[in-house]
PDB file of C-alpha atoms and ligand atoms in Angstrom:
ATOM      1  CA  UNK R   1     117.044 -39.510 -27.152  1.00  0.00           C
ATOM      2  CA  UNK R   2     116.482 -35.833 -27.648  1.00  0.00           C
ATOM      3  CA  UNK R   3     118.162 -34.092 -30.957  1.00  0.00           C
ATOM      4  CA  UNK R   4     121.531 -33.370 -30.561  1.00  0.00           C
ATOM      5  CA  UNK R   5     122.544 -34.241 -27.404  1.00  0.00           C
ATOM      6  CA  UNK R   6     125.524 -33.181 -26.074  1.00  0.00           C
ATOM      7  CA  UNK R   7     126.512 -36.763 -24.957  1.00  0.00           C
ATOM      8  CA  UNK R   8     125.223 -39.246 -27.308  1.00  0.00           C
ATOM      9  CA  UNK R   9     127.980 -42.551 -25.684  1.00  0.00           C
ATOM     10  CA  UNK R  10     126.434 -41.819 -22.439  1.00  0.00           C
ATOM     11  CA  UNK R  11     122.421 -41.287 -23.355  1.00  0.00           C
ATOM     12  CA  UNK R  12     119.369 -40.402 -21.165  1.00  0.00           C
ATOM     13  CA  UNK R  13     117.426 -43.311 -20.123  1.00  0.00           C
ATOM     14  CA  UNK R  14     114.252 -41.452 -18.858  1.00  0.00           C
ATOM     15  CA  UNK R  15     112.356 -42.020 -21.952  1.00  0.00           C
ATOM     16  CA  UNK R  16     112.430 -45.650 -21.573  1.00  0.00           C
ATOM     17  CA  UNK R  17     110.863 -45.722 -18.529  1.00  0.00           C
ATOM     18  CA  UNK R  18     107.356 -46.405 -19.070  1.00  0.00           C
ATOM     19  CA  UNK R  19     108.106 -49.949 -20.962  1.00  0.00           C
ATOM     20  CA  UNK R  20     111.095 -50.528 -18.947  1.00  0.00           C
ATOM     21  CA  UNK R  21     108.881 -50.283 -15.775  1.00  0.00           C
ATOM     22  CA  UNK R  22     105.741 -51.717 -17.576  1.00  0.00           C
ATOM     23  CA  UNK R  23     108.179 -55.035 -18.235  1.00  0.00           C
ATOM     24  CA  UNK R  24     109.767 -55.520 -15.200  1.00  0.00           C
ATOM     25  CA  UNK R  25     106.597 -55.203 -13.445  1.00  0.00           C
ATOM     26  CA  UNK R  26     105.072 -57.755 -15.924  1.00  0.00           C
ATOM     27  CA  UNK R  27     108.094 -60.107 -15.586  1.00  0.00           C
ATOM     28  CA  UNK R  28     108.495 -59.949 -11.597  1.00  0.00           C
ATOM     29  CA  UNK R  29     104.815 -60.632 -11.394  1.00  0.00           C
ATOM     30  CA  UNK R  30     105.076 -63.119 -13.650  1.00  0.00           C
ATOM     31  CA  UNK R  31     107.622 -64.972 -11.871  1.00  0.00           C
ATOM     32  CA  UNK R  32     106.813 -64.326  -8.721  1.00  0.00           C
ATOM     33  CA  UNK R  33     103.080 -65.085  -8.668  1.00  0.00           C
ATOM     34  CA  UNK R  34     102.933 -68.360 -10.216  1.00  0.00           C
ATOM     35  CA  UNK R  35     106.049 -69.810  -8.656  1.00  0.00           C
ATOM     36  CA  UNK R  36     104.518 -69.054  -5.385  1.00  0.00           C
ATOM     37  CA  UNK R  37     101.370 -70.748  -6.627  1.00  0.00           C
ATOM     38  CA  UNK R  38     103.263 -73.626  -7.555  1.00  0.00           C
ATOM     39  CA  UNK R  39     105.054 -74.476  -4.448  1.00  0.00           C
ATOM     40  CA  UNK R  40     102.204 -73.391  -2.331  1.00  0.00           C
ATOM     41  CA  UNK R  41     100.072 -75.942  -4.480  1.00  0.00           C
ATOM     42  CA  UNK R  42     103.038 -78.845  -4.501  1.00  0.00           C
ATOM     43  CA  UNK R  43     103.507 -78.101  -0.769  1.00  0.00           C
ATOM     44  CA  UNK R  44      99.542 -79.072  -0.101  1.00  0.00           C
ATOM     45  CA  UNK R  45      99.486 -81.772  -3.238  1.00  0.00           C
ATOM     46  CA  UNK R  46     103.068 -82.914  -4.641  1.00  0.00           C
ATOM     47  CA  UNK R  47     101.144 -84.450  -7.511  1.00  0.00           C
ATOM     48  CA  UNK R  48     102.376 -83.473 -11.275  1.00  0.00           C
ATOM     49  CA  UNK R  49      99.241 -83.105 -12.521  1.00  0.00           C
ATOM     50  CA  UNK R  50      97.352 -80.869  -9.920  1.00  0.00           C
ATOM     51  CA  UNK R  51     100.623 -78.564  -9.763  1.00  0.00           C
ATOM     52  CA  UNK R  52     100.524 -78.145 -13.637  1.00  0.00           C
ATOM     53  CA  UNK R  53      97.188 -77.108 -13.853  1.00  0.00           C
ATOM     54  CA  UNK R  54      97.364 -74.624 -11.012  1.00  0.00           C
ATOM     55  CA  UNK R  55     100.484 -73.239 -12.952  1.00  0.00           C
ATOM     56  CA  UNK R  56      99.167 -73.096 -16.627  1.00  0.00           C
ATOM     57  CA  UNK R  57      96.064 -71.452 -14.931  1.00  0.00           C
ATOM     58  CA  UNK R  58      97.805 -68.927 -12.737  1.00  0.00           C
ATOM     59  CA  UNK R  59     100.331 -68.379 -16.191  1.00  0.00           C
ATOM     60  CA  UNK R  60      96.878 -67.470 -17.966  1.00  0.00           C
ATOM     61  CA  UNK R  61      94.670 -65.832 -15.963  1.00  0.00           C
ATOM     62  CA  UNK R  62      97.845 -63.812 -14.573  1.00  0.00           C
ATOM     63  CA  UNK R  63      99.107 -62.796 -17.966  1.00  0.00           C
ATOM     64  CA  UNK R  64      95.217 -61.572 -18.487  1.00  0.00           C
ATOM     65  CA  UNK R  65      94.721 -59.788 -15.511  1.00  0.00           C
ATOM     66  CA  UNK R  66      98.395 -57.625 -16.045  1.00  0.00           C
ATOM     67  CA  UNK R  67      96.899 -56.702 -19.307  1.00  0.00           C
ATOM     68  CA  UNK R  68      93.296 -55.839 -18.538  1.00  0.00           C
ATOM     69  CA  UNK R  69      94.796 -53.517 -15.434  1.00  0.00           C
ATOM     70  CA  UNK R  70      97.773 -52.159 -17.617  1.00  0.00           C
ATOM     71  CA  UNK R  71      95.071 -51.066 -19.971  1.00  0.00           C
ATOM     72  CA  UNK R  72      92.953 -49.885 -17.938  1.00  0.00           C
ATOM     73  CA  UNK R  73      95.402 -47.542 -15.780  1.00  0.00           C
ATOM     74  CA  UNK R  74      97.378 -46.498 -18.513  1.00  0.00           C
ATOM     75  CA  UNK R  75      94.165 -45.205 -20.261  1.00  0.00           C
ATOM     76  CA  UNK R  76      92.755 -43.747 -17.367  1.00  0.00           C
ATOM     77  CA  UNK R  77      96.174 -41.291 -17.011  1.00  0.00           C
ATOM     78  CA  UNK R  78      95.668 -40.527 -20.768  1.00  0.00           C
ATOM     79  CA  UNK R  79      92.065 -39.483 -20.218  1.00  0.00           C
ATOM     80  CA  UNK R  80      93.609 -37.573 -16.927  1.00  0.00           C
ATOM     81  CA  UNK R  81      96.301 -35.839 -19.157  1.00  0.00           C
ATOM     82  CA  UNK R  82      93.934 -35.316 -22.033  1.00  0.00           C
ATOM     83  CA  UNK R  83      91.463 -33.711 -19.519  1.00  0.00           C
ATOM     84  CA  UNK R  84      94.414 -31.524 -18.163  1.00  0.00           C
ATOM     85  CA  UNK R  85      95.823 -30.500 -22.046  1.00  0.00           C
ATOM     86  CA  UNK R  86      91.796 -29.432 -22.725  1.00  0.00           C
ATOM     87  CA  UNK R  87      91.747 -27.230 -19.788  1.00  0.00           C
ATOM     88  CA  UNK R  88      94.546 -25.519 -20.624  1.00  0.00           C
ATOM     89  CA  UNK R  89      93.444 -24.735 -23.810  1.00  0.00           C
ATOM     90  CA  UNK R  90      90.298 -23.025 -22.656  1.00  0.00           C
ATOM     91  CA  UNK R  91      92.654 -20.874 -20.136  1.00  0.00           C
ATOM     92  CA  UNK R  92      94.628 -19.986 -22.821  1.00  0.00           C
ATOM     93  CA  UNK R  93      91.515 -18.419 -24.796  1.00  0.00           C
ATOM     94  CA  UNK R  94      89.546 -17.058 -21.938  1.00  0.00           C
ATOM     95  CA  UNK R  95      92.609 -15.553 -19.755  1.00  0.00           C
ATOM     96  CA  UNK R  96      96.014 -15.572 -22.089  1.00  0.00           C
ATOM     97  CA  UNK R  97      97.226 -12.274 -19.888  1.00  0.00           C
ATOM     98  CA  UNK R  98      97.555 -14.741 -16.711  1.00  0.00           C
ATOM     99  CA  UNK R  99      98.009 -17.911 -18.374  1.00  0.00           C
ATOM    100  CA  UNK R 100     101.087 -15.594 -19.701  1.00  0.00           C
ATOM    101  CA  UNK R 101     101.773 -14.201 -16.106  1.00  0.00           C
ATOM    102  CA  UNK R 102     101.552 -18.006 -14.815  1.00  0.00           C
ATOM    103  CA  UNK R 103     104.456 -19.068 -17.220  1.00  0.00           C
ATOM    104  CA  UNK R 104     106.618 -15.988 -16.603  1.00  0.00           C
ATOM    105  CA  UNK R 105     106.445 -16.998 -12.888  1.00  0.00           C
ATOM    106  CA  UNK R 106     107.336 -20.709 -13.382  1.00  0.00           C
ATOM    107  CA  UNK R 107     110.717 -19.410 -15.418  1.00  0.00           C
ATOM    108  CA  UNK R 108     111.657 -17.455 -12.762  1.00  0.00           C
ATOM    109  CA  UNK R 109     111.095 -20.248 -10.086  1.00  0.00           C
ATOM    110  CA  UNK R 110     113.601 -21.996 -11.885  1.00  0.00           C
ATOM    111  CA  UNK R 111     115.841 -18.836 -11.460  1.00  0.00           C
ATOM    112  CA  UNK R 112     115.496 -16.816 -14.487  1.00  0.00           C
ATOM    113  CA  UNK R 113     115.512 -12.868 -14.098  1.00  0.00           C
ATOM    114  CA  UNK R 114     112.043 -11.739 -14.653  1.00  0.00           C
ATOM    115  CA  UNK R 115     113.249  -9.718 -17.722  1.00  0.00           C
ATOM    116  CA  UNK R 116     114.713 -13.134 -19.031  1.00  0.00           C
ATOM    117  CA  UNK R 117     111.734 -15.178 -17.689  1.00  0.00           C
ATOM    118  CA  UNK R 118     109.287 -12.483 -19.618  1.00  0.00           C
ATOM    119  CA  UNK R 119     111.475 -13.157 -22.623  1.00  0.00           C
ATOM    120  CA  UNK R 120     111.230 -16.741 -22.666  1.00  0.00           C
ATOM    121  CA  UNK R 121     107.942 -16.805 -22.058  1.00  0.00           C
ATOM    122  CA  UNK R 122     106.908 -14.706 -24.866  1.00  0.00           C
ATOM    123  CA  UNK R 123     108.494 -16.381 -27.626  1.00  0.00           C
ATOM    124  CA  UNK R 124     107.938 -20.052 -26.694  1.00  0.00           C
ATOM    125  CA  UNK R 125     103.966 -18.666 -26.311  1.00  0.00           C
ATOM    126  CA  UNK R 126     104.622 -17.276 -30.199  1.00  0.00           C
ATOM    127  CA  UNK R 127     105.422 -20.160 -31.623  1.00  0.00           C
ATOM    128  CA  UNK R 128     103.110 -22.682 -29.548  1.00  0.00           C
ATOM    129  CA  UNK R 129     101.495 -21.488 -26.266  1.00  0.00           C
ATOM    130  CA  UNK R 130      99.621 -24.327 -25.549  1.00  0.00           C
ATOM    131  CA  UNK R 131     102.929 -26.701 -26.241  1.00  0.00           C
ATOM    132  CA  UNK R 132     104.916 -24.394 -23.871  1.00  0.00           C
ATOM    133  CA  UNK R 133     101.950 -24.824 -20.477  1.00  0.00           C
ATOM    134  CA  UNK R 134     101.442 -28.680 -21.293  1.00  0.00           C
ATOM    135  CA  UNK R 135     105.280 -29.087 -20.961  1.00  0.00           C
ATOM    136  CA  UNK R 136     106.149 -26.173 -18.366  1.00  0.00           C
ATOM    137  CA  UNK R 137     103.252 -26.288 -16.275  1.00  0.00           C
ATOM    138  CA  UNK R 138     101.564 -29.307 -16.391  1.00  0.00           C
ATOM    139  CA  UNK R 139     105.035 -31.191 -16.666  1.00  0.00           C
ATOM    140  CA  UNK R 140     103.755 -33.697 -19.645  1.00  0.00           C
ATOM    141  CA  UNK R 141     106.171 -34.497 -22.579  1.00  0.00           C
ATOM    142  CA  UNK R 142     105.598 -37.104 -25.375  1.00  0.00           C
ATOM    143  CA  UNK R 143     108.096 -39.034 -23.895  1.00  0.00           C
ATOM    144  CA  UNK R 144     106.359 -40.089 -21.109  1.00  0.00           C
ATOM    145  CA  UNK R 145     102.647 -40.270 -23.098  1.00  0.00           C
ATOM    146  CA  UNK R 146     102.245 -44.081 -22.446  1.00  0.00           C
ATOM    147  CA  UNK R 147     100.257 -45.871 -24.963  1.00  0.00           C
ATOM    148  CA  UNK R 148      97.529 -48.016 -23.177  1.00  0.00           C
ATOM    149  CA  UNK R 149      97.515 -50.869 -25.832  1.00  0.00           C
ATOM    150  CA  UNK R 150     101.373 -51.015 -26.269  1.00  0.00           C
ATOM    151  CA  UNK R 151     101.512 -51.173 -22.109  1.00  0.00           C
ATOM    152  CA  UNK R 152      98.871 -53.791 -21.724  1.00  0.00           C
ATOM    153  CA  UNK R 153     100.573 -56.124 -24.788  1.00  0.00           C
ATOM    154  CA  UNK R 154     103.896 -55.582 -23.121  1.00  0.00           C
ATOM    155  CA  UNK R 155     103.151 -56.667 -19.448  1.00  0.00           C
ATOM    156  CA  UNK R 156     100.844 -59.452 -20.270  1.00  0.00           C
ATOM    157  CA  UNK R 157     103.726 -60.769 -22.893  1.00  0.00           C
ATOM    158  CA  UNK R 158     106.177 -60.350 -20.805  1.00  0.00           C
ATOM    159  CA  UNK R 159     104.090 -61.769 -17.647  1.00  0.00           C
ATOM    160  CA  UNK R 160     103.526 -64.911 -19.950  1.00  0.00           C
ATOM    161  CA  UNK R 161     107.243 -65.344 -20.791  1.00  0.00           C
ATOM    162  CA  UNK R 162     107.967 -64.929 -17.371  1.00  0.00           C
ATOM    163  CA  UNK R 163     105.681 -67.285 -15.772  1.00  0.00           C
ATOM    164  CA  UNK R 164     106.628 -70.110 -18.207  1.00  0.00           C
ATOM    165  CA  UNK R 165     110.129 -70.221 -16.453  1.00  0.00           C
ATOM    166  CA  UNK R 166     107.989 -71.900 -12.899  1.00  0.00           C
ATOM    167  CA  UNK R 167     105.876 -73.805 -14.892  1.00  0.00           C
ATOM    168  CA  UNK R 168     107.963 -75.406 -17.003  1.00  0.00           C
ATOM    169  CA  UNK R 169     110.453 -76.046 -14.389  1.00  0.00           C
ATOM    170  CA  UNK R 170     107.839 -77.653 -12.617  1.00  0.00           C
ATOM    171  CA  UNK R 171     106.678 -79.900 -15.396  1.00  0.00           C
ATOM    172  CA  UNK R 172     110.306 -80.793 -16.087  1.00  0.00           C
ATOM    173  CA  UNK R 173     111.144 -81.493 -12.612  1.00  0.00           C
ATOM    174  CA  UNK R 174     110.695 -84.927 -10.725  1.00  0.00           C
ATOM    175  CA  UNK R 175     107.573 -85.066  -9.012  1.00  0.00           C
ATOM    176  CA  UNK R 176     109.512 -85.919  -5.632  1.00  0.00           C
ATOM    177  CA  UNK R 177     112.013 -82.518  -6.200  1.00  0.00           C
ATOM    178  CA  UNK R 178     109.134 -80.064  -7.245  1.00  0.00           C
ATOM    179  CA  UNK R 179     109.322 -77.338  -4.759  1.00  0.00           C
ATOM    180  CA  UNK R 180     113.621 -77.394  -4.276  1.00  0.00           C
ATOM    181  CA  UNK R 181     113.374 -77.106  -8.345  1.00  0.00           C
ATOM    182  CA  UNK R 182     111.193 -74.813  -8.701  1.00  0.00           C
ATOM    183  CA  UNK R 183     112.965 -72.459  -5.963  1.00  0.00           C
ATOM    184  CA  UNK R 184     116.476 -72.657  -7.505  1.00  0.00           C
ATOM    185  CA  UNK R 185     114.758 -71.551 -11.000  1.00  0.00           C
ATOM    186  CA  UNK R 186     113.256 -69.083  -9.930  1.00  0.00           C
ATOM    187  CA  UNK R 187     115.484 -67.218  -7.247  1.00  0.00           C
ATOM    188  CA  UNK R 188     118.249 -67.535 -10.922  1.00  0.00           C
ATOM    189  CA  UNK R 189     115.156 -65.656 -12.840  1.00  0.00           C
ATOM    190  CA  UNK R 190     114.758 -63.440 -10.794  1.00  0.00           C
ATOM    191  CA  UNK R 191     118.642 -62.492 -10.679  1.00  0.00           C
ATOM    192  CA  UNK R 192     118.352 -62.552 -13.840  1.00  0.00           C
ATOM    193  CA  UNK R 193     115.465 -60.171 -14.298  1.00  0.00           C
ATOM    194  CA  UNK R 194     117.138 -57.830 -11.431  1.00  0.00           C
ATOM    195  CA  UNK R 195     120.178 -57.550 -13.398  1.00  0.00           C
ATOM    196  CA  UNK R 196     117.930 -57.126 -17.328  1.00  0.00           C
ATOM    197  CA  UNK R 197     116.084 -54.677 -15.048  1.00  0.00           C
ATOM    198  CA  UNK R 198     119.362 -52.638 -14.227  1.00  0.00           C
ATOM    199  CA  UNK R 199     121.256 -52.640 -17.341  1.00  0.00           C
ATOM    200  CA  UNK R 200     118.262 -51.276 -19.433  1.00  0.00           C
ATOM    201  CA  UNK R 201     117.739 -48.703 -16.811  1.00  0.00           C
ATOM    202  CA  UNK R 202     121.776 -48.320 -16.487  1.00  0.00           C
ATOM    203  CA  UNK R 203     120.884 -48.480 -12.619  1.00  0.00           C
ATOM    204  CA  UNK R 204     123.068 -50.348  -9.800  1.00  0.00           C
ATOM    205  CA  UNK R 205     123.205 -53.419 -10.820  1.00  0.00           C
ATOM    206  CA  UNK R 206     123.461 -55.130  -7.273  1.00  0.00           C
ATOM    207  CA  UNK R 207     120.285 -53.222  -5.210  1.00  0.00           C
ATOM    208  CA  UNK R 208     118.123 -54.050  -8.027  1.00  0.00           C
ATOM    209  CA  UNK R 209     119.192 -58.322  -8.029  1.00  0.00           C
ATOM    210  CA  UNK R 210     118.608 -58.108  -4.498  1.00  0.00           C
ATOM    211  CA  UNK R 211     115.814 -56.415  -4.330  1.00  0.00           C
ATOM    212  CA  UNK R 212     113.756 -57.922  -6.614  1.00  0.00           C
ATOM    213  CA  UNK R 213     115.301 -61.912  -5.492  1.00  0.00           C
ATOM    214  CA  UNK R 214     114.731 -60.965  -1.860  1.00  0.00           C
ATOM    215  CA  UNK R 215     110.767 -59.752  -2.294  1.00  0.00           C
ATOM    216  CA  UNK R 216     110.488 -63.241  -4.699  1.00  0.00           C
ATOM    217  CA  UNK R 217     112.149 -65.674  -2.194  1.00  0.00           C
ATOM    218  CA  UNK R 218     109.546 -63.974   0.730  1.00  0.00           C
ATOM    219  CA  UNK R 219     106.775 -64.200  -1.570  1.00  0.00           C
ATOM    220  CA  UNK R 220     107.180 -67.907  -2.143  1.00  0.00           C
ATOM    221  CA  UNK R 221     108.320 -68.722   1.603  1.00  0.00           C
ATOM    222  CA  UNK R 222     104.547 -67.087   2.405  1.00  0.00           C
ATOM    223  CA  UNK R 223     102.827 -69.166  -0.276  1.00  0.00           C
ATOM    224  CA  UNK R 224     104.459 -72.379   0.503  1.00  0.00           C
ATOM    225  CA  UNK R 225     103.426 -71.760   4.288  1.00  0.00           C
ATOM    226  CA  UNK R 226     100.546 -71.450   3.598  1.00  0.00           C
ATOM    227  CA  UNK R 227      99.671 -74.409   1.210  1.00  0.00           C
ATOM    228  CA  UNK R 228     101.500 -76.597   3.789  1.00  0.00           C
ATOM    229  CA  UNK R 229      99.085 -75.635   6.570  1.00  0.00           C
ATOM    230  CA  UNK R 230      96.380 -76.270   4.173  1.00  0.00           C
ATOM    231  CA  UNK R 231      97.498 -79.497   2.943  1.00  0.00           C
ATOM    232  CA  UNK R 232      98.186 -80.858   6.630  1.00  0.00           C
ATOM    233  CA  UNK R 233      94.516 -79.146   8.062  1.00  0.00           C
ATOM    234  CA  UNK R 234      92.213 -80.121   4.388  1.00  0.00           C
TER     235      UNK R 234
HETATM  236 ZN1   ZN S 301      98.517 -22.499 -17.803  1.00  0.00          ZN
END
């Protein structure tokens, strides 16, 4: 939350974005990956044992993948931005007369006067010129600097915690009532995750359930298709 907001019952959410989205992301894939697995597996082999180890394998090399991609996409927009912030810098000391004209102009595209604009744009480059382009021009705040470790720990934790819910649904469900189990657990955690999803964003809480319960139930419906085909053709 920015210092001294005007507001501080009704807060900004914006800055918790980049977790927010890196969880949900983590947690829908989570669920939605390895319960398809699991019923597309039980629907080709109802037994326990084969539908455990597809799940506790899918649950791993899931929760590794999210990770190892989180990492590596997060970093790659930090090497991006870094790039970006060095450039800058180097304008600044080669041409500072149109770095200064460049910011001028972007304060009056947002409707200062150019008087005003010139104003503005001459005291924010006093105290810290290269602060004032990074944030103005290239549109990059701290809030939103994601950090690649903290993104890749948080998706692949919460794609683990997710997944468990299929897994161990299947493992404590009858091996005759596997796939009906594992459906009705899942389309519930994913309501659930809709609804988490919404009230940490302080979005529309309805949209989001169905949204995210629709895309699981059609992800699974696929999955299962398919594993039946393959169990009746193998
Ligand atoms: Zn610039």
């Amino acid at each position: 939350m920015t210092a001294g907001s005007t507001h501080p019952d009704d807060p900004h959410y914006v800055n918790r974005s980049n977790w927010l989205r890196a969880a949900v992301l983590g947690a829908n894939d989570g669920i939605v990956s390895v319960s398809s697995l699991v019923v597309g597996v039980a629907a080709a082999d109802p037994a326990p044992r084969a539908v455990m180890i597809a799940g506790v394998a899918g649950l791993v090399a899931g929760a590794m993948s999210m990770a190892a991609g989180e990492y590596v996409s997060v970093s790659s927009q930090s090497d991006i931005e870094r790039a970006d912030i060095k450039r800058e810098e180097a304008a600044l000391e080669e041409t500072p007369e149109a770095e200064f004209e460049e910011l001028v102009a972007i304060y009056e595209a947002r409707g200062l006067s150019r008087a005003t604009a010139e104003t503005v744009a001459r005291e924010l480059t006093e105290k810290d010129a290269l602060a004032a382009h990074v944030r103005d021009e290239l549109g990059l705040s701290e809030a939103h600097q994601a950090n690649p470790l903290q993104a890749a720990l948080a998706s692949g934790a919460t794609f683990s915690l997710a997944a468990s819910v299929p897994v161990l649904a299947a493992w404590l469900s009858p091996a005759s009532a596997i796939i009906p189990t594992v459906l009705v657990v899942t389309v519930l955690a994913l309501a659930v995750l809709g609804a988490l999803g919404a009230k940490a964003g302080a979005a529309p809480l309805r949209p989001a359930v169905v949204r995210v319960v629709g895309w699981g139930v059609f992800a699974m419906a696929v999955t299962a298709a398919v594993g039946w085909l393959f169990g009746v053709t193998v």
